[in-house]
Amino acid sequence: MHSGINDLNHELSRFRNNCKEARRCPVCNNWCDLVGNGTAGGRGAAQRCQNILLEVTLDDGGPNARFLIEPERICTAVSTADGGTVDSGRLGGDPLCKYWQHRKNWRVGDLLEVDIRDPHPLLPTRKTQEEWQRWGSNRCEQDAEDLWYFGPLPSDETKNRVNAKLVQWQPCGKFHNHRRWFAGPRLMNSPVQIVQQDVFVLCLDAGLSHGLDLSFVTHLFLLEAIDDAALLEQVTSRAHRLGATGPVTVETVNTLYKLDPDMQKAIDEYQKARTIARGQDDAVQKSNNLTTQRCEYCYRQFDSRTLALEHERSTCPRNPANLDVVDRFHLSSVYREIRPPPPLVTQQ
């Protein structure tokens, strides 16, 4: 989970309670999480829908040739803007049927195969054209040329899929901007609802794993081995602590891989150099600890006994024998006088 501490509270609540607070967008009819981004609107809620919509166009130029779609309607990528084949390397080796899953795969001008069924078995039914006209779609067509609306899909009785060119993609709230043309209902006016979810995994990185109370978890999976025993104890103490209701199982995922011989040799030399440097630093630190002297009054450390004695006799503010003491009645001036009485000596 790579996010801020405000969003972490929201995600931690989802993981612990298996539910989330959300609003249903009145435009795209999808759920919008109440994330802790500190925006106005109460309880850190987002003011506009953040669900991504894609604008595509048909080459035939018929009615509804320009329309918005959800990413789930993309079946596959047919070709690139220049007519070439979409490289699977852009998708990280995944098949083209997973083109819709992440925005890093999308490029303006790509020719996509789009499912235009409405209603769709996995998506909500769209609003009618009459309702969109009441919400200001005519003004969008005339004034907001760079934006479009989530209107009806093009209908084709002979086929359920068409090829469309990708123009742009933005959050739903940016397409339907109240300041420019949209006169429909606002997301903030939708009621907050509790949506049940089956959240069984919480991913944390090093920056968000400190100070958390995870006493309700049952398993911890470390994605890399921790050699420092103190750090390992600190990590496991997030879950194995007071308040835990059961045992906690800690597993380490060891990724086994074999490097190139030259690379392995370079890593070994680097680790050896670090070990030598660490040994030299430890030796210097040990030597400093053995030769360093301290003032018996303020416990300040010096490099030699001579400097420590000079400080004690002349400038130490806690030595009451010094003439340079500013306030002889200050607690630091009588520091040596505040001490427990000597032990009683008993005769045998």
Coordinates of C-alpha atoms in Angstrom, one line a residue:
M1 CA 0.0 0.0 0.0
H2 CA 1.7 3.1 -1.2
S3 CA -0.3 6.0 0.3
G4 CA -0.5 8.7 3.0
I5 CA -1.4 8.2 6.7
N6 CA -4.9 9.6 6.1
D7 CA -5.8 7.0 3.5
L8 CA -4.2 4.4 5.8
N9 CA -6.9 4.9 8.5
H10 CA -9.6 4.3 5.8
E11 CA -7.9 1.1 4.5
L12 CA -7.2 -0.2 8.0
S13 CA -10.9 0.2 8.9
R14 CA -11.9 -1.7 5.7
F15 CA -9.5 -4.5 6.6
R16 CA -10.7 -4.8 10.2
N17 CA -14.4 -4.5 9.6
N18 CA -14.8 -6.0 6.1
C19 CA -16.9 -3.0 5.0
K20 CA -16.4 0.6 3.7
E21 CA -18.2 3.9 3.6
A22 CA -19.1 5.0 0.1
R23 CA -21.4 7.1 -2.0
R24 CA -23.0 5.9 -5.2
C25 CA -22.3 8.3 -8.1
P26 CA -25.6 9.5 -9.6
V27 CA -23.9 9.7 -13.1
C28 CA -21.9 6.5 -13.6
N29 CA -23.8 4.7 -10.8
N30 CA -20.5 3.3 -9.4
W31 CA -19.3 3.4 -5.8
C32 CA -17.0 6.3 -4.6
D33 CA -15.0 5.6 -1.5
L34 CA -14.8 8.1 1.3
V35 CA -11.0 8.4 1.4
G36 CA -9.2 10.6 3.9
N37 CA -7.7 13.1 1.5
G38 CA -8.6 16.1 3.6
T39 CA -10.8 17.7 1.0
A40 CA -13.9 19.7 1.9
G41 CA -17.3 18.1 2.2
G42 CA -17.2 16.4 5.6
R43 CA -15.2 13.5 6.9
G44 CA -12.5 13.9 4.3
A45 CA -14.8 12.9 1.4
A46 CA -14.0 13.6 -2.2
Q47 CA -16.3 16.2 -3.8
R48 CA -16.4 14.6 -7.3
C49 CA -16.5 11.1 -8.6
Q50 CA -13.0 9.6 -9.2
N51 CA -14.0 6.6 -11.3
I52 CA -12.2 6.6 -14.6
L53 CA -14.2 6.9 -17.9
L54 CA -12.8 6.7 -21.4
E55 CA -13.9 8.8 -24.4
V56 CA -13.9 6.9 -27.7
T57 CA -15.2 7.6 -31.2
L58 CA -16.4 5.6 -34.1
D59 CA -15.0 6.0 -37.6
D60 CA -18.4 5.9 -39.3
G61 CA -19.6 9.2 -37.8
G62 CA -23.1 8.0 -37.2
P63 CA -25.4 8.9 -34.3
N64 CA -23.7 8.5 -30.9
A65 CA -20.4 8.2 -32.6
R66 CA -18.8 9.9 -29.6
F67 CA -19.4 8.3 -26.2
L68 CA -17.9 7.4 -22.9
I69 CA -17.3 3.9 -21.6
E70 CA -16.1 2.2 -18.5
P71 CA -12.8 0.4 -18.7
E72 CA -14.6 -3.0 -18.2
R73 CA -16.2 -2.6 -21.6
I74 CA -12.8 -2.9 -23.4
C75 CA -12.5 -6.4 -24.8
T76 CA -9.1 -6.1 -26.4
A77 CA -6.7 -3.7 -28.2
V78 CA -6.9 -4.1 -32.0
S79 CA -4.1 -1.8 -33.1
T80 CA -2.1 1.3 -32.3
A81 CA -2.6 4.8 -33.6
D82 CA -0.4 4.2 -36.6
G83 CA -2.0 0.9 -37.4
G84 CA 0.6 -1.3 -35.9
T85 CA 0.1 -4.2 -33.4
V86 CA -0.1 -3.4 -29.7
D87 CA 3.1 -4.7 -28.2
S88 CA 2.6 -7.1 -25.3
G89 CA 5.6 -5.5 -23.6
R90 CA 3.5 -2.4 -22.9
L91 CA 1.2 -4.7 -20.8
G92 CA 4.1 -6.3 -19.0
G93 CA 3.8 -9.6 -20.8
D94 CA 0.0 -9.9 -20.1
P95 CA -2.4 -10.8 -22.9
L96 CA -4.3 -8.0 -24.8
C97 CA -7.5 -9.0 -23.1
K98 CA -6.1 -7.4 -19.9
Y99 CA -5.6 -4.1 -21.7
W100 CA -8.4 -2.4 -19.6
Q101 CA -7.0 -3.2 -16.2
H102 CA -4.5 -0.4 -15.8
R103 CA -4.1 3.1 -17.3
K104 CA -0.4 2.6 -18.0
N105 CA -1.5 0.3 -20.8
W106 CA -3.6 3.0 -22.6
R107 CA -2.4 5.2 -25.4
V108 CA -4.4 8.0 -27.2
G109 CA -5.3 6.8 -30.7
D110 CA -5.4 3.1 -29.9
L111 CA -8.2 1.2 -31.7
L112 CA -10.2 -0.8 -29.2
E113 CA -12.8 -3.5 -29.4
V114 CA -15.6 -2.3 -27.2
D115 CA -18.7 -4.0 -25.8
I116 CA -21.8 -1.8 -26.4
R117 CA -24.4 -4.0 -24.7
D118 CA -26.8 -2.0 -22.5
P119 CA -27.7 -3.3 -20.1
H120 CA -24.4 -5.0 -19.5
P121 CA -24.3 -8.1 -17.2
L122 CA -21.6 -6.5 -15.0
L123 CA -22.3 -2.8 -15.3
P124 CA -25.3 -0.6 -14.3
T125 CA -27.8 0.6 -16.9
R126 CA -27.3 4.0 -18.4
K127 CA -29.6 7.0 -18.2
T128 CA -31.8 7.9 -21.2
Q129 CA -31.1 10.8 -23.6
E130 CA -34.1 12.7 -22.3
E131 CA -32.7 12.7 -18.8
W132 CA -29.3 13.8 -20.0
Q133 CA -31.0 16.7 -21.8
R134 CA -32.4 17.8 -18.5
W135 CA -28.9 17.7 -17.1
G136 CA -27.5 20.0 -19.8
S137 CA -26.1 17.7 -22.5
N138 CA -27.1 20.2 -25.2
R139 CA -24.8 22.8 -23.5
C140 CA -22.0 20.2 -23.3
E141 CA -22.3 19.5 -27.1
Q142 CA -22.2 23.2 -27.9
D143 CA -19.8 24.8 -25.4
A144 CA -17.6 22.1 -23.8
E145 CA -16.0 20.6 -26.9
D146 CA -13.2 19.0 -24.9
L147 CA -15.6 17.1 -22.6
W148 CA -18.4 14.7 -23.2
Y149 CA -21.1 13.0 -21.1
F150 CA -22.0 9.5 -20.0
G151 CA -24.9 9.2 -22.4
P152 CA -26.5 6.3 -24.3
L153 CA -24.3 3.9 -26.2
P154 CA -24.6 3.4 -30.0
S155 CA -27.0 0.7 -30.8
D156 CA -26.4 -2.0 -33.3
E157 CA -28.8 -4.9 -33.6
T158 CA -26.4 -7.1 -35.6
K159 CA -23.4 -7.1 -33.2
N160 CA -22.6 -6.4 -29.6
R161 CA -19.0 -5.2 -30.2
V162 CA -17.6 -2.3 -32.3
N163 CA -14.1 -0.9 -32.9
A164 CA -13.6 2.6 -31.5
K165 CA -10.6 4.9 -31.2
L166 CA -9.5 6.1 -27.8
V167 CA -9.5 9.9 -27.4
Q168 CA -8.9 10.6 -23.7
W169 CA -9.7 9.4 -20.2
Q170 CA -10.5 11.3 -17.1
P171 CA -12.4 10.9 -13.8
C172 CA -16.1 11.0 -14.0
G173 CA -16.2 14.2 -12.0
K174 CA -14.0 16.1 -14.5
F175 CA -16.2 15.1 -17.5
H176 CA -19.3 16.2 -15.7
N177 CA -18.2 19.5 -14.4
H178 CA -20.8 21.6 -12.7
R179 CA -18.8 24.8 -13.3
R180 CA -18.9 24.3 -17.0
W181 CA -22.1 22.6 -18.1
F182 CA -23.4 19.8 -15.9
A183 CA -26.7 20.6 -14.2
G184 CA -27.4 17.1 -12.7
P185 CA -27.2 15.9 -9.1
R186 CA -24.0 16.2 -7.2
L187 CA -22.0 13.4 -5.6
M188 CA -22.0 15.1 -2.2
N189 CA -25.8 15.0 -2.1
S190 CA -25.8 11.2 -2.3
P191 CA -26.2 9.4 1.1
V192 CA -23.3 7.6 2.7
Q193 CA -23.8 3.9 2.7
I194 CA -22.1 0.9 4.3
V195 CA -20.8 -1.5 1.6
Q196 CA -19.8 -5.0 2.6
Q197 CA -16.4 -6.3 1.3
D198 CA -14.3 -9.3 1.8
V199 CA -11.0 -7.7 2.6
F200 CA -8.5 -10.4 3.9
V201 CA -5.1 -8.9 2.9
L202 CA -3.5 -5.6 4.0
C203 CA -0.3 -4.6 2.2
L204 CA 2.1 -2.3 4.1
D205 CA 5.5 -0.9 3.2
A206 CA 8.2 0.3 5.6
G207 CA 6.9 3.8 5.7
L208 CA 3.4 2.9 7.0
S209 CA 4.2 0.0 9.4
H210 CA 5.2 2.0 12.5
G211 CA 2.9 2.6 15.4
L212 CA 0.0 0.5 14.1
D213 CA -2.2 -1.7 16.3
L214 CA -2.7 -4.9 14.3
S215 CA -3.6 -7.0 17.3
F216 CA -6.6 -8.5 15.4
V217 CA -4.5 -10.1 12.5
T218 CA -3.8 -13.9 12.5
H219 CA -0.9 -14.1 9.9
L220 CA 2.0 -11.9 9.0
F221 CA 3.8 -12.5 5.7
L222 CA 7.2 -10.8 5.3
L223 CA 8.1 -10.4 1.7
E224 CA 11.8 -10.3 2.4
A225 CA 14.0 -11.7 5.2
I226 CA 14.8 -9.4 8.1
D227 CA 18.3 -10.0 9.5
D228 CA 18.1 -7.5 12.3
A229 CA 16.5 -9.2 15.3
A230 CA 15.4 -6.0 16.9
L231 CA 13.7 -4.8 13.7
L232 CA 12.0 -8.2 13.4
E233 CA 10.7 -8.0 16.9
Q234 CA 9.4 -4.5 16.2
V235 CA 7.5 -5.7 13.1
T236 CA 6.0 -8.7 14.7
S237 CA 5.0 -6.7 17.8
R238 CA 2.5 -4.8 15.6
A239 CA 0.3 -7.9 15.8
H240 CA 1.7 -10.0 18.7
R241 CA 0.9 -7.6 21.5
L242 CA -1.5 -6.9 24.3
G243 CA -5.0 -7.2 23.1
A244 CA -4.4 -10.0 20.6
T245 CA -7.2 -12.5 20.7
G246 CA -5.3 -15.4 19.3
P247 CA -1.9 -16.7 18.1
V248 CA -0.1 -14.9 15.3
T249 CA 1.7 -16.8 12.6
V250 CA 4.7 -15.1 11.0
E251 CA 6.0 -16.4 7.6
T252 CA 8.9 -15.1 5.5
V253 CA 8.6 -15.3 1.8
N254 CA 12.1 -16.1 0.5
T255 CA 12.4 -15.4 -3.2
L256 CA 15.0 -17.8 -4.6
Y257 CA 16.7 -16.6 -7.8
K258 CA 20.1 -17.2 -9.4
L259 CA 22.1 -14.2 -10.7
D260 CA 24.6 -14.0 -13.5
P261 CA 28.1 -15.0 -12.3
D262 CA 29.5 -11.5 -13.0
M263 CA 26.7 -9.9 -11.1
Q264 CA 27.0 -12.3 -8.2
K265 CA 30.8 -11.5 -8.1
A266 CA 30.2 -7.8 -8.0
I267 CA 27.6 -8.2 -5.2
D268 CA 30.1 -10.3 -3.2
E269 CA 32.9 -7.7 -3.6
Y270 CA 30.5 -4.9 -2.5
Q271 CA 29.4 -6.8 0.6
K272 CA 33.0 -7.6 1.5
A273 CA 34.0 -4.0 1.1
R274 CA 31.1 -2.9 3.3
T275 CA 32.1 -5.5 6.0
I276 CA 35.7 -4.2 6.0
A277 CA 34.5 -0.6 6.2
R278 CA 32.1 -1.4 9.0
G279 CA 34.9 -3.2 10.9
Q280 CA 37.1 -0.1 10.6
D281 CA 34.4 2.2 11.8
D282 CA 33.7 -0.1 14.8
A283 CA 37.5 -0.1 15.6
V284 CA 37.6 3.8 15.5
Q285 CA 34.5 4.0 17.6
K286 CA 35.9 1.6 20.2
S287 CA 39.1 3.5 20.3
N288 CA 37.2 6.8 20.9
N289 CA 35.2 5.2 23.6
L290 CA 38.4 4.1 25.4
T291 CA 40.1 7.4 25.2
T292 CA 37.2 9.8 25.7
Q293 CA 37.0 11.4 29.1
R294 CA 34.0 13.1 30.6
C295 CA 33.3 15.9 33.1
E296 CA 32.3 14.5 36.5
Y297 CA 29.8 17.3 37.0
C298 CA 27.9 17.7 33.7
Y299 CA 29.0 14.5 32.0
R300 CA 30.1 16.2 28.9
Q301 CA 32.6 14.2 26.9
F302 CA 36.1 15.3 25.8
D303 CA 38.8 13.8 23.7
S304 CA 41.4 13.9 26.5
R305 CA 41.6 14.0 30.3
T306 CA 43.4 17.3 30.1
L307 CA 40.5 19.0 28.3
A308 CA 38.0 17.4 30.7
L309 CA 39.9 18.7 33.8
E310 CA 40.2 22.2 32.3
H311 CA 36.5 22.3 31.7
E312 CA 35.7 21.1 35.2
R313 CA 37.9 23.7 36.9
S314 CA 37.1 26.7 34.7
T315 CA 33.9 26.6 32.7
C316 CA 31.6 23.8 34.0
P317 CA 28.4 25.5 35.1
R318 CA 27.6 22.6 37.5
N319 CA 30.8 22.8 39.5
P320 CA 30.1 25.0 42.5
A321 CA 33.9 25.6 43.0
N322 CA 34.1 27.6 39.8
L323 CA 34.2 31.4 40.0
D324 CA 32.3 31.6 36.6
V325 CA 29.1 30.1 38.0
V326 CA 26.3 32.5 37.1
D327 CA 23.9 31.6 39.9
R328 CA 25.3 29.9 42.9
F329 CA 21.8 29.2 44.2
H330 CA 20.7 27.4 41.1
L331 CA 20.0 23.6 41.3
S332 CA 23.0 22.9 39.0
S333 CA 25.3 24.8 41.4
V334 CA 24.7 22.5 44.2
Y335 CA 24.5 19.3 42.1
R336 CA 27.2 17.6 44.1
E337 CA 25.4 18.3 47.4
I338 CA 22.3 16.4 46.3
R339 CA 23.3 12.8 46.8
P340 CA 22.1 9.9 49.0
P341 CA 23.7 9.5 52.4
P342 CA 26.7 7.0 52.7
P343 CA 25.8 3.5 53.6
L344 CA 25.9 2.5 57.3
V345 CA 28.9 0.5 58.3
T346 CA 28.0 -2.3 60.7
Q347 CA 30.6 -3.9 63.0
Q348 CA 31.0 -7.6 62.8

